[in-house]
Coordinates of C-alpha atoms and ligand atoms in Angstrom, one line a residue:
Chain E
X1 CA 0.0 0.0 0.0
X2 CA 2.8 2.2 0.0
X3 CA 3.0 2.1 -4.0
X4 CA 2.4 5.2 -5.8
X5 CA 0.7 5.3 -9.6
X6 CA 1.7 7.8 -11.8
X7 CA -1.1 9.8 -13.9
X8 CA -1.2 12.3 -15.8
X9 CA -3.2 15.8 -15.3
X10 CA -6.6 16.7 -17.7
X11 CA -7.6 19.2 -15.9
X12 CA -7.4 21.7 -12.4
X13 CA -10.2 23.0 -10.0
X14 CA -7.8 25.5 -8.0
X15 CA -10.7 26.9 -5.6
X16 CA -10.9 22.9 -4.2
X17 CA -7.4 22.0 -5.3
X18 CA -8.3 18.9 -6.7
X19 CA -7.5 17.6 -10.3
X20 CA -9.0 15.2 -12.9
X21 CA -5.8 12.5 -13.6
X22 CA -6.0 10.1 -16.4
X23 CA -4.3 6.5 -16.6
X24 CA -5.1 5.2 -19.7
X25 CA -9.0 4.8 -20.1
X26 CA -9.3 5.5 -16.1
X27 CA -10.0 9.2 -15.5
X28 CA -10.3 9.7 -11.7
X29 CA -10.5 13.3 -9.8
X30 CA -7.5 13.3 -6.9
X31 CA -6.3 15.5 -4.1
X32 CA -3.7 18.1 -5.5
X33 CA -3.7 19.3 -2.0
X34 CA 0.4 19.0 -1.5
X35 CA 1.8 20.1 -4.3
X36 CA 2.7 23.1 -5.8
X37 CA 1.3 24.6 -9.3
X38 CA -0.4 21.5 -10.6
X39 CA -1.1 21.7 -14.7
X40 CA -2.9 20.1 -17.4
X41 CA -0.3 17.5 -19.1
X42 CA 1.8 17.2 -15.7
X43 CA 2.3 14.0 -14.5
X44 CA 2.4 13.0 -11.1
X45 CA 2.8 10.3 -8.6
X46 CA -0.5 9.3 -7.1
X47 CA -1.1 7.1 -4.0
X48 CA -4.5 7.0 -1.5
X49 CA -6.1 9.3 -4.1
X50 CA -3.8 12.5 -3.3
X51 CA -0.6 13.9 -5.5
X52 CA 2.7 13.4 -4.0
X53 CA 4.7 14.6 -6.0
X54 CA 5.5 15.8 -9.5
X55 CA 7.1 13.3 -12.0
X56 CA 8.6 13.2 -15.5
X57 CA 6.7 11.8 -18.2
X58 CA 9.5 9.0 -18.4
X59 CA 9.6 8.4 -15.2
X60 CA 5.4 8.1 -15.4
X61 CA 5.9 5.5 -18.2
X62 CA 9.0 3.6 -16.9
X63 CA 6.9 3.4 -13.3
X64 CA 2.9 2.1 -14.6
X65 CA 5.1 -0.4 -16.8
X66 CA 7.1 -1.9 -14.2
X67 CA 4.2 -2.4 -12.1
X68 CA 2.4 -3.9 -15.0
X69 CA 5.4 -6.5 -15.7
X70 CA 5.6 -6.7 -11.6
X71 CA 2.4 -8.1 -11.8
X72 CA 1.1 -5.2 -9.4
X73 CA -2.2 -4.7 -11.7
X74 CA -4.5 -5.3 -8.8
X75 CA -3.0 -2.0 -7.9
X76 CA -3.5 -0.3 -11.3
X77 CA -7.4 -1.3 -10.9
X78 CA -7.8 -0.4 -7.5
X79 CA -7.2 2.7 -8.6
X80 CA -9.8 2.7 -11.7
X81 CA -12.1 1.1 -9.3
X82 CA -12.7 3.9 -7.2
X83 CA -12.9 6.0 -9.9
X84 CA -16.4 4.3 -10.4
Chain U
X1 CA 9.6 3.9 -24.4
X2 CA 12.9 3.4 -24.6
X3 CA 13.5 4.1 -21.0
X4 CA 11.5 1.5 -19.7
X5 CA 13.7 -0.9 -21.7
X6 CA 16.8 0.5 -20.3
X7 CA 15.1 0.2 -16.6
X8 CA 14.9 -3.7 -17.1
X9 CA 17.3 -4.5 -19.5
X10 CA 18.9 -7.8 -19.2
X11 CA 22.6 -6.8 -20.6
X12 CA 22.1 -3.8 -18.0
X13 CA 21.7 -6.4 -14.6
X14 CA 23.9 -8.9 -15.9
X15 CA 26.9 -5.8 -16.2
X16 CA 25.7 -4.8 -13.1
X17 CA 25.5 -7.9 -11.6
X18 CA 29.4 -8.3 -12.7
X19 CA 30.5 -5.2 -11.0
X20 CA 29.1 -6.3 -7.7
X21 CA 31.1 -9.6 -8.5
X22 CA 34.0 -7.7 -9.3
X23 CA 33.6 -5.8 -6.2
X24 CA 32.3 -7.5 -3.3
X25 CA 35.5 -8.5 -1.1
X26 CA 35.1 -12.0 -1.1
X27 CA 37.1 -11.6 2.3
X28 CA 33.7 -10.5 3.8
X29 CA 29.9 -10.6 4.2
X30 CA 27.9 -7.6 2.9
X31 CA 24.3 -7.7 4.4
X32 CA 21.8 -4.6 3.1
X33 CA 18.6 -4.4 4.6
X34 CA 15.9 -3.1 2.2
X35 CA 13.1 -1.3 4.5
X36 CA 10.4 -0.4 2.1
X37 CA 8.2 -3.1 1.4
X38 CA 8.0 -1.7 -2.2
X39 CA 12.0 -2.9 -2.6
X40 CA 11.3 -6.5 -1.2
X41 CA 8.6 -6.5 -4.2
X42 CA 11.4 -5.9 -6.6
X43 CA 14.0 -8.0 -5.0
X44 CA 11.3 -11.0 -5.1
X45 CA 10.0 -10.5 -8.4
X46 CA 12.9 -10.5 -10.8
X47 CA 15.3 -12.7 -8.4
X48 CA 17.9 -10.0 -7.6
X49 CA 19.0 -11.8 -5.1
X50 CA 20.1 -14.7 -7.4
X51 CA 21.9 -12.1 -9.4
X52 CA 24.2 -11.4 -6.1
X53 CA 27.4 -13.2 -5.5
X54 CA 27.3 -15.6 -2.3
X55 CA 28.7 -12.7 0.1
X56 CA 26.0 -9.9 -0.7
X57 CA 23.0 -10.7 1.0
X58 CA 19.3 -8.4 1.5
X59 CA 17.5 -8.5 4.8
X60 CA 14.1 -7.4 4.4
X61 CA 13.0 -4.8 7.0
X62 CA 10.1 -3.6 8.8
X63 CA 8.9 -1.7 6.0
X64 CA 5.6 -2.1 5.1
X65 CA 3.0 -0.6 7.4
X66 CA -0.1 -3.1 7.4
X67 CA 2.8 -5.4 9.3
X68 CA 3.6 -3.3 11.5
X69 CA 1.5 -2.1 13.7
X70 CA 1.1 -4.2 16.4
X71 CA -2.3 -6.7 17.2
X72 CA -3.9 -4.3 19.9
X73 CA -4.3 -1.2 17.8
X74 CA -6.7 -3.6 15.6
X75 CA -7.8 -4.9 18.4
X76 CA -9.0 -1.4 19.3
X77 CA -10.4 -0.9 15.8
X78 CA -12.6 -3.8 16.7
X79 CA -14.3 -2.5 19.5
X80 CA -15.0 0.8 18.2
X81 CA -16.4 -0.7 15.1
X82 CA -18.2 -4.2 17.0
X83 CA -19.1 -2.1 20.7
X84 CA -19.4 2.0 19.5
X85 CA -21.4 1.3 16.4
X86 CA -19.4 3.9 14.5
X87 CA -18.8 3.3 10.5
X88 CA -14.9 2.1 10.3
X89 CA -13.4 3.0 7.2
X90 CA -9.9 1.9 6.5
X91 CA -7.8 1.0 3.4
X92 CA -7.6 -2.6 2.2
X93 CA -4.9 -4.5 3.4
X94 CA -5.6 -3.2 7.3
X95 CA -9.5 -4.7 7.0
X96 CA -7.6 -8.5 6.4
X97 CA -5.3 -8.2 9.0
X98 CA -5.9 -10.9 11.7
X99 CA -6.5 -9.8 15.4
X100 CA -6.6 -11.6 18.5
X101 CA -8.1 -14.7 18.3
X102 CA -7.9 -14.2 14.5
X103 CA -10.4 -11.8 14.3
X104 CA -10.2 -9.2 12.0
X105 CA -11.9 -6.6 10.2
X106 CA -13.4 -8.1 7.5
X107 CA -14.3 -10.9 9.8
X108 CA -16.1 -8.4 12.3
X109 CA -17.7 -6.6 8.7
X110 CA -19.5 -10.2 7.7
X111 CA -21.0 -10.4 11.4
X112 CA -22.7 -7.2 10.5
X113 CA -20.2 -4.0 11.5
X114 CA -20.1 -1.4 9.2
X115 CA -16.6 -1.6 7.9
X116 CA -16.0 -0.3 4.7
X117 CA -12.8 -0.2 2.6
X118 CA -11.7 2.9 1.5
X119 CA -9.1 4.2 -1.5
X120 CA -8.3 7.3 0.4
X121 CA -9.3 9.4 3.2
X122 CA -11.4 11.6 1.2
X123 CA -14.1 8.5 0.8
X124 CA -14.2 8.5 4.5
X125 CA -15.0 12.2 4.4
X126 CA -17.7 11.7 1.7
X127 CA -19.2 8.8 4.1
X128 CA -19.2 11.4 6.9
X129 CA -21.0 14.0 5.0
X130 CA -23.7 11.3 3.2
X131 CA -24.8 10.1 6.8
X132 CA -24.5 13.0 9.9
X133 CA -26.0 11.1 11.9
X134 CA -23.6 8.3 12.5
X135 CA -20.2 8.5 13.5
X136 CA -17.8 7.9 11.0
X137 CA -13.9 6.8 12.3
X138 CA -10.8 6.8 9.5
X139 CA -8.8 4.1 11.0
X140 CA -5.5 5.6 9.6
X141 CA -2.4 4.0 9.4
X142 CA 1.1 4.1 7.4
X143 CA 4.2 5.7 6.7
X144 CA 5.4 9.7 6.1
X145 CA 3.6 8.7 2.1
X146 CA -0.2 7.8 4.0
X147 CA 0.6 10.4 6.7
X148 CA -0.2 14.1 4.4
X149 CA -3.1 13.0 3.1
X150 CA -4.8 12.2 6.7
X151 CA -3.5 15.8 7.8
X152 CA -5.6 17.3 4.4
X153 CA -8.4 15.5 5.9
X154 CA -8.6 17.1 9.3
X155 CA -8.1 20.1 7.7
X156 CA -11.4 19.7 5.3
X157 CA -13.3 18.6 8.4
X158 CA -12.2 21.0 10.9
X159 CA -13.3 23.7 7.8
X160 CA -16.2 22.4 7.3
X161 CA -17.4 21.7 10.9
X162 CA -18.0 17.7 10.4
X163 CA -19.4 17.0 13.4
X164 CA -19.5 12.7 13.2
X165 CA -16.0 12.7 11.6
X166 CA -12.7 11.0 13.6
X167 CA -10.0 9.9 12.8
X168 CA -7.9 6.7 14.9
X169 CA -3.9 7.6 13.4
X170 CA -1.7 5.2 13.2
X171 CA 0.9 7.0 11.4
X172 CA 4.3 5.7 12.1
X173 CA 7.9 7.1 11.2
X174 CA 10.5 5.7 9.0
X175 CA 13.6 7.2 10.9
X176 CA 12.8 6.3 13.9
X177 CA 12.2 2.9 13.5
X178 CA 15.6 2.2 11.3
X179 CA 16.9 4.5 14.4
X180 CA 16.0 1.6 17.0
X181 CA 16.8 -1.2 14.6
X182 CA 20.5 0.0 15.0
X183 CA 20.1 0.5 18.4
X184 CA 17.6 -1.6 20.4
X185 CA 17.4 -4.8 18.0
X186 CA 21.3 -4.1 17.4
X187 CA 20.6 -6.0 13.8
X188 CA 23.7 -7.1 11.8
X189 CA 23.0 -5.0 8.8
X190 CA 26.2 -3.1 6.7
X191 CA 24.3 -0.9 4.8
X192 CA 20.6 0.2 4.1
X193 CA 18.9 0.8 1.1
X194 CA 16.4 3.4 1.5
X195 CA 12.6 4.0 0.9
X196 CA 11.9 6.4 -2.1
X197 CA 8.1 7.3 -2.2
X198 CA 8.8 7.9 1.8
X199 CA 11.7 10.0 1.3
X200 CA 10.2 11.8 -1.5
X201 CA 8.3 13.7 1.3
X202 CA 11.0 13.6 4.4
X203 CA 13.7 14.1 1.7
X204 CA 16.9 12.3 2.2
X205 CA 18.2 14.6 4.6
X206 CA 16.7 12.8 7.6
X207 CA 18.8 9.4 7.1
X208 CA 22.1 11.9 7.9
X209 CA 22.1 11.1 11.0
X210 CA 21.9 7.7 11.1
X211 CA 25.3 7.9 8.7
X212 CA 27.0 10.3 10.9
X213 CA 25.5 8.3 14.0
X214 CA 25.6 4.5 13.4
X215 CA 28.4 4.2 10.3
X216 CA 26.1 2.6 8.1
X217 CA 25.3 4.0 4.1
X218 CA 22.1 4.5 3.1
X219 CA 21.6 4.5 -0.5
X220 CA 17.9 5.9 -1.3
X221 CA 16.8 3.5 -4.0
X222 CA 13.5 3.6 -6.7
X223 CA 11.4 0.6 -7.0
X224 CA 13.1 -0.5 -10.5
X225 CA 14.8 -4.0 -10.2
X226 CA 18.3 -1.9 -11.5
X227 CA 17.3 0.8 -9.0
X228 CA 17.9 -1.6 -6.6
X229 CA 21.0 -3.5 -7.8
X230 CA 22.4 -0.3 -8.2
X231 CA 21.9 1.3 -4.9
X232 CA 23.6 -2.7 -4.1
X233 CA 26.4 -1.6 -5.9
X234 CA 26.6 2.4 -4.5
X235 CA 26.5 0.5 -1.0
X236 CA 29.2 -1.9 -1.3
X237 CA 31.4 0.6 -2.8
X238 CA 30.6 2.9 0.2
X239 CA 31.4 -0.4 2.6
X240 CA 34.8 -1.1 0.8
X241 CA 36.3 2.7 0.8
X242 CA 35.1 3.3 4.6
X243 CA 32.5 5.8 4.3
X244 CA 29.2 6.5 5.9
X245 CA 26.6 8.5 3.6
X246 CA 23.8 9.4 2.4
X247 CA 23.4 8.8 -1.1
X248 CA 20.3 9.3 -3.5
X249 CA 20.4 7.0 -6.4
X250 CA 16.8 8.2 -7.2
X251 CA 17.5 11.4 -7.9
X252 CA 15.4 11.3 -10.8
X253 CA 12.1 11.9 -7.5
X254 CA 13.8 12.7 -4.5
X255 CA 15.7 15.8 -3.1
X256 CA 17.5 16.9 0.1
X257 CA 14.3 18.5 1.7
X258 CA 11.8 16.5 0.6
X259 CA 8.3 17.9 -0.5
X260 CA 8.1 21.4 1.8
X261 CA 4.2 22.1 1.2
X262 CA 3.4 18.5 2.6
X263 CA 6.0 18.7 5.5
X264 CA 4.0 21.8 7.2
X265 CA 1.0 20.6 6.6
X266 CA 1.4 17.2 8.6
X267 CA 3.4 19.6 11.4
X268 CA 0.3 21.9 11.4
X269 CA -1.8 18.7 12.2
X270 CA 0.2 16.4 13.8
X271 CA 2.6 15.7 16.7
X272 CA 5.0 13.3 17.9
X273 CA 3.8 10.8 20.0
X274 CA 6.5 9.7 22.9
X275 CA 6.7 5.8 22.4
X276 CA 4.3 3.7 19.9
X277 CA 4.2 -0.1 20.0
X278 CA 5.6 -1.5 16.6
X279 CA 5.3 -5.1 16.2
X280 CA 8.4 -6.5 15.7
X281 CA 10.0 -3.8 17.7
X282 CA 8.1 -3.2 20.8
X283 CA 7.6 0.0 22.7
X284 CA 9.8 2.9 20.1
X285 CA 10.4 6.7 21.4
X286 CA 9.2 9.6 18.9
X287 CA 7.7 7.3 16.3
X288 CA 4.5 7.6 15.8
X289 CA 2.5 10.7 15.2
X290 CA -1.3 11.7 17.3
X291 CA -3.3 14.5 16.5
X292 CA -2.5 17.9 17.4
X293 CA -4.5 19.8 20.4
X294 CA -6.0 22.5 17.7
X295 CA -8.0 18.9 15.9
X296 CA -8.8 17.7 19.2
X297 CA -12.6 17.3 18.2
X298 CA -11.5 15.0 15.5
X299 CA -9.1 12.6 17.1
X300 CA -10.8 9.3 18.0
X301 CA -8.7 8.5 20.3
X302 CA -10.0 11.3 22.8
X303 CA -13.2 10.7 21.5
X304 CA -13.9 7.4 22.3
X305 CA -11.5 7.5 25.5
X306 CA -9.5 4.7 23.6
X307 CA -6.5 2.8 25.9
X308 CA -4.2 0.5 24.1
X309 CA -4.1 -2.5 25.5
X310 CA -0.7 -4.8 24.5
X311 CA -2.1 -8.3 23.1
X312 CA 0.4 -11.0 21.6
X313 CA 0.9 -12.1 18.3
X314 CA -0.7 -15.4 17.3
X315 CA 0.9 -18.9 18.8
X316 CA 4.1 -19.4 16.4
X317 CA 4.2 -16.7 14.1
X318 CA 7.5 -15.2 13.5
X319 CA 6.3 -12.2 12.0
X320 CA 8.0 -10.2 15.0
X321 CA 11.5 -11.5 13.6
X322 CA 11.2 -11.2 10.4
X323 CA 10.6 -7.8 10.9
X324 CA 13.1 -7.1 12.8
X325 CA 15.5 -8.7 9.8
X326 CA 16.5 -11.8 12.3
X327 CA 14.8 -14.6 10.9
X328 CA 13.2 -15.1 7.4
X329 CA 9.6 -16.6 6.5
X330 CA 10.7 -20.5 5.9
X331 CA 12.2 -20.0 9.1
X332 CA 8.5 -20.3 10.4
X333 CA 6.6 -23.5 11.0
X334 CA 3.2 -22.0 10.0
X335 CA 4.8 -20.7 6.2
X336 CA 2.7 -21.9 3.7
X337 CA 0.7 -24.5 6.0
X338 CA -1.4 -22.9 8.2
X339 CA -0.4 -19.6 6.9
X340 CA -0.8 -18.1 3.2
X341 CA -1.7 -14.8 1.8
X342 CA -5.8 -16.7 1.7
X343 CA -5.2 -17.1 4.9
X344 CA -2.7 -15.5 6.7
X345 CA -1.8 -16.0 10.3
X346 CA 0.6 -13.0 10.6
X347 CA 0.5 -9.9 9.0
X348 CA 3.3 -10.1 6.9
X349 CA 1.4 -12.2 4.9
X350 CA -1.4 -10.2 4.2
X351 CA -0.2 -7.1 2.3
X352 CA 1.4 -8.2 -1.3
X353 CA 4.7 -5.8 0.4
X354 CA 5.4 -8.0 3.8
X355 CA 8.1 -10.6 3.3
X356 CA 6.1 -13.3 4.1
X357 CA 4.1 -12.6 1.4
X358 CA 6.5 -11.9 -1.1
X359 CA 8.6 -15.1 -0.2
X360 CA 4.8 -17.1 -1.2
X361 CA 3.8 -15.6 -4.2
X362 CA 7.5 -15.3 -5.7
X363 CA 9.2 -18.0 -4.2
X364 CA 6.3 -20.5 -5.9
X365 CA 7.0 -18.5 -8.9
X366 CA 10.8 -19.4 -9.5
X367 CA 10.6 -22.8 -7.9
X368 CA 8.3 -23.0 -11.1
X369 CA 10.3 -21.1 -13.7
X370 CA 13.4 -23.3 -12.5
Ligands
SF4_401 S1 3.9 -17.2 7.3 FE1 2.7 -16.6 8.2 S2 2.7 -16.6 10.7 FE2 4.7 -17.3 10.0 S3 5.5 -15.5 10.3 FE3 4.7 -15.2 8.6 S4 2.6 -14.2 8.7 FE4 3.2 -15.2 10.7

């Protein structure tokens, strides 16, 4: 449960400190209260519904591929499920 | 996606393995503890240990927050769900960990308690807003990555004046556990691989104290198998040179100061507990957080007058020794017999980051592949 999943910011609601992020086809609302100046197109590491920090697109791609290969699809699926 | 290949490249892995074999002095042993369950997972999944020379070994540390929470605190949560009739919300793995008498929050749920699995503390806030007539309690666990979200939720609850929401705080601190391992538990470890996501929040600076005080290198590493191998090589080089420094293999994410915004929010909401019990480590001073007076209205320990009693681990379960790095999962009599991921006896078999679960899943995988 310590793992964080990278996702791309699609839109930002600054007043509510939330953002919609995309991971493949899945979209999900997360909190951006813990990071500064989040902007659409940037990648963030998402942990328990919160962006913990920004990462580069390369880092994001690497991490997702590693998680898939490591059989951590359950964590990725959980991410999608919570999107409802 | 060329980087993906680079980070899992077989030739690179072989090259790193060769470098490690070349640089590891055959006249000594190198015992390297990976603190974080994410690294344990990577080491097993990719068979990293098999690529190491005989005299370089990984020791698995207490880096899984689900694993280290002692039974007494889970008993507390059970009591709150069953006797106080609260809606108890927590992260998935936590619900499956056996408490006293092999009960768990999931079993309590099956018997009618209102226990709900949430993905985020924000889900618990939402449940509180939707059920104004019920007490909603968030059973908060986790290291420095999970703590900042709980802090944000407490700020939101206070700002909204939510009357029926509280947090049972069990957030623990990574550096304190390392400190304890090196002093009280006196583990036989030469170097540490530092956690990556935890360090992205607290920065690499807190580890400088260890390297100075205990003269053991700490190399912060990412979760890729090649990250772990590179970190092992960096640790071996330090040990050979007689150095003990904090090195950061994971500069692509971790800075010395960490996430300042997250740290400030955590500081505003939480303060240190004098002492907290860890499974395997016992009472560790300054190793956990409690909710500050300003947020006392949302502190479940105050609202429900929670008193934690110590409760023993299940008979024959060796989780305590495993979390201290003193034993391996296969040393436990119950491993794979009475205890499997489908029917866990101890906490280390529950979460995929627990050492027993990693052994079970990938040990079998490796035997079949061989
Ligand atoms: S195998 Fe099960 S009972 Fe034994 S130490 Fe691991 S979790 Fe505990």
